[in-house]
Tab-separated table of C-alpha atoms in Angstrom:
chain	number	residue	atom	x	y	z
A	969	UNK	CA	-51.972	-13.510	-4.880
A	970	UNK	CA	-52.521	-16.740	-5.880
A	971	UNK	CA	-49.336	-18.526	-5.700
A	972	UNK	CA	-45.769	-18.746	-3.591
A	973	UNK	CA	-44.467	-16.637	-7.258
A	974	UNK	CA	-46.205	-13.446	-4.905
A	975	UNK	CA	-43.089	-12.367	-2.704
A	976	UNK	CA	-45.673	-9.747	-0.692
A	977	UNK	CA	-47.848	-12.826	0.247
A	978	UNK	CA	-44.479	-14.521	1.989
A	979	UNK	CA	-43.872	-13.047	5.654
A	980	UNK	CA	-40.223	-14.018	4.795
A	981	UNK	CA	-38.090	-12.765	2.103
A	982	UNK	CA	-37.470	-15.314	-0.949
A	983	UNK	CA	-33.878	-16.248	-1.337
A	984	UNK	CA	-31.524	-15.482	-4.004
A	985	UNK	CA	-30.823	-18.943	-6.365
A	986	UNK	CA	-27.057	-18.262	-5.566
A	987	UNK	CA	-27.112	-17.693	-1.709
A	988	UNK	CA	-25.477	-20.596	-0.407
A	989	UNK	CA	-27.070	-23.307	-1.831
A	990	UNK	CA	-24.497	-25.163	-3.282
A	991	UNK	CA	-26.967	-27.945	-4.458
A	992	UNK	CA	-29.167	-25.836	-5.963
A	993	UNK	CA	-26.466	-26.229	-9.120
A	994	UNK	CA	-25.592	-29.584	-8.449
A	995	UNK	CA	-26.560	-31.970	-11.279
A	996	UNK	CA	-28.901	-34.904	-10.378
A	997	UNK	CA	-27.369	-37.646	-9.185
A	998	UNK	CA	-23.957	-36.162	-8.887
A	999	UNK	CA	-22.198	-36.851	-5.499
A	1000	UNK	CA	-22.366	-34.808	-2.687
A	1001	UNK	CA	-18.636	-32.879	-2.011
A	1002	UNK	CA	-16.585	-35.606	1.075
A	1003	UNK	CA	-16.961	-34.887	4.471
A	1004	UNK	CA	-14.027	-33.852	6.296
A	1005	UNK	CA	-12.110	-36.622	7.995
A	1006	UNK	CA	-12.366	-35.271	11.268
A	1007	UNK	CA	-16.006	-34.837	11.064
A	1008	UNK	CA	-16.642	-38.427	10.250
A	1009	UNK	CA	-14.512	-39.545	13.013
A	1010	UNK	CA	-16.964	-37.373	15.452
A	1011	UNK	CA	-20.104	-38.528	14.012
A	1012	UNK	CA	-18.595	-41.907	14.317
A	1013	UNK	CA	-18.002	-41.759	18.236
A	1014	UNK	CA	-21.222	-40.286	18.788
A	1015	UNK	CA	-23.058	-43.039	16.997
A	1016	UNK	CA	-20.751	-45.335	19.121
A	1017	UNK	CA	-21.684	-43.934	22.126
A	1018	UNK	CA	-25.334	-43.681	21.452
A	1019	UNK	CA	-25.016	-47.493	20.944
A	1020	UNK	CA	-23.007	-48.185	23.781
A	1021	UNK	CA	-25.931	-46.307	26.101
A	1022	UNK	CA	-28.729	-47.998	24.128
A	1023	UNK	CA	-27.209	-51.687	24.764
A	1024	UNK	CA	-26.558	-50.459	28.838
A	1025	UNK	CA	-30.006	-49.286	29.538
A	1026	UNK	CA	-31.632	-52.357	27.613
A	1027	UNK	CA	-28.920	-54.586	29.689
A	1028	UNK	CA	-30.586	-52.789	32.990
A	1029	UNK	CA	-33.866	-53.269	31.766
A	1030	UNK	CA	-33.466	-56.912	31.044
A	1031	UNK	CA	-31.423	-57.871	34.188
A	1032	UNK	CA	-34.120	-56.069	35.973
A	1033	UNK	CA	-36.831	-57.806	34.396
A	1034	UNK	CA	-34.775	-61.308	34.728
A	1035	UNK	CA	-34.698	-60.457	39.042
A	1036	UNK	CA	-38.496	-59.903	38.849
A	1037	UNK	CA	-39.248	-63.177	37.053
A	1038	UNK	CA	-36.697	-65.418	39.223
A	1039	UNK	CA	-38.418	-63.809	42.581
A	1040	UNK	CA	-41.873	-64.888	41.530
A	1041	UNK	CA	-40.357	-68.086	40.869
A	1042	UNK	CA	-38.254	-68.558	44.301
A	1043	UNK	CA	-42.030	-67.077	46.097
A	1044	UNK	CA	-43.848	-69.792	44.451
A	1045	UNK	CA	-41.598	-72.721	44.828
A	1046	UNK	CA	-41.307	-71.873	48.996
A	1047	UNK	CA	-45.266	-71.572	49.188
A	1048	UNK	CA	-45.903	-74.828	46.842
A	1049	UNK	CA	-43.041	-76.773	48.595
A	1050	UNK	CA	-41.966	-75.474	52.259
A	1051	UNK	CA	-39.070	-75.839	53.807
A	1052	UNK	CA	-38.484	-78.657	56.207
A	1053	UNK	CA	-40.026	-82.424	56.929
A	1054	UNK	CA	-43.494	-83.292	55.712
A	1055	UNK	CA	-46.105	-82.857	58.782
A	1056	UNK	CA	-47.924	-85.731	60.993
A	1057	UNK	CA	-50.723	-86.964	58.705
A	1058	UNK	CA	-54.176	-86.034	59.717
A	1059	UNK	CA	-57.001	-87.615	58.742
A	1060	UNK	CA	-60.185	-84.888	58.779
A	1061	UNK	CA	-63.774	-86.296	59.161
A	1062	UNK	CA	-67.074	-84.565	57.260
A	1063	UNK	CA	-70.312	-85.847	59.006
A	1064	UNK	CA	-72.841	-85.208	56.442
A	1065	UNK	CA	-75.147	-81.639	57.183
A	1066	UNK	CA	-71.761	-80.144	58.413
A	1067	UNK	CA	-70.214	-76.668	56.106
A	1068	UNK	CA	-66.760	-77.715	54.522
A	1069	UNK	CA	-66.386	-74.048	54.006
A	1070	UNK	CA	-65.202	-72.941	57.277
């Protein structure tokens, strides 16, 4: 009742030592038995195209950022510097008592 040794305290059946585990007998630090070929080669293109999607999106997501950045830039340059000849100077007069807030 104590331990896992207690196969009535398990809500699953304990398995057999020879049921399929084939590295169960393996010895430690023996190699695991080669993949097939074919295998490989499907792993392989899935990794590929996991990589390919990865590099797209972060392509997107960097182009996208890029257009962001170079709009804030094009906005500030037209409001700093407009378009077009400078205006007629002006020449504004304060007379002291009046608001310069308005």
């Amino acid at each position: 009742m104590n331990g896992p040794e207690d196969e009535g305290d398990l809500p699953w059946p304990r398995p057999d030592p020879g049921d399929g585990d084939e590295t169960a007998d393996a010895e430690p630090g023996s190699v695991p038995p080669e993949e097939p070929e074919d295998h490989r080669l499907e792993r392989r293109a899935r990794r590929q195209a996991l990589v390919r999607r990865r590099r797209r999106v972060l392509a997107l997501v960097g182009g996208a950022l890029l257009l962001v950045v170079l709009g804030f830039v094009l906005w500030y340059e037209l409001e700093s510097h407009a378009l077009g000849p400078p205006g007629k100077q002006v020449v504004v007069t304060v007379k002291p008592g009046e608001s310069t807030s308005s």
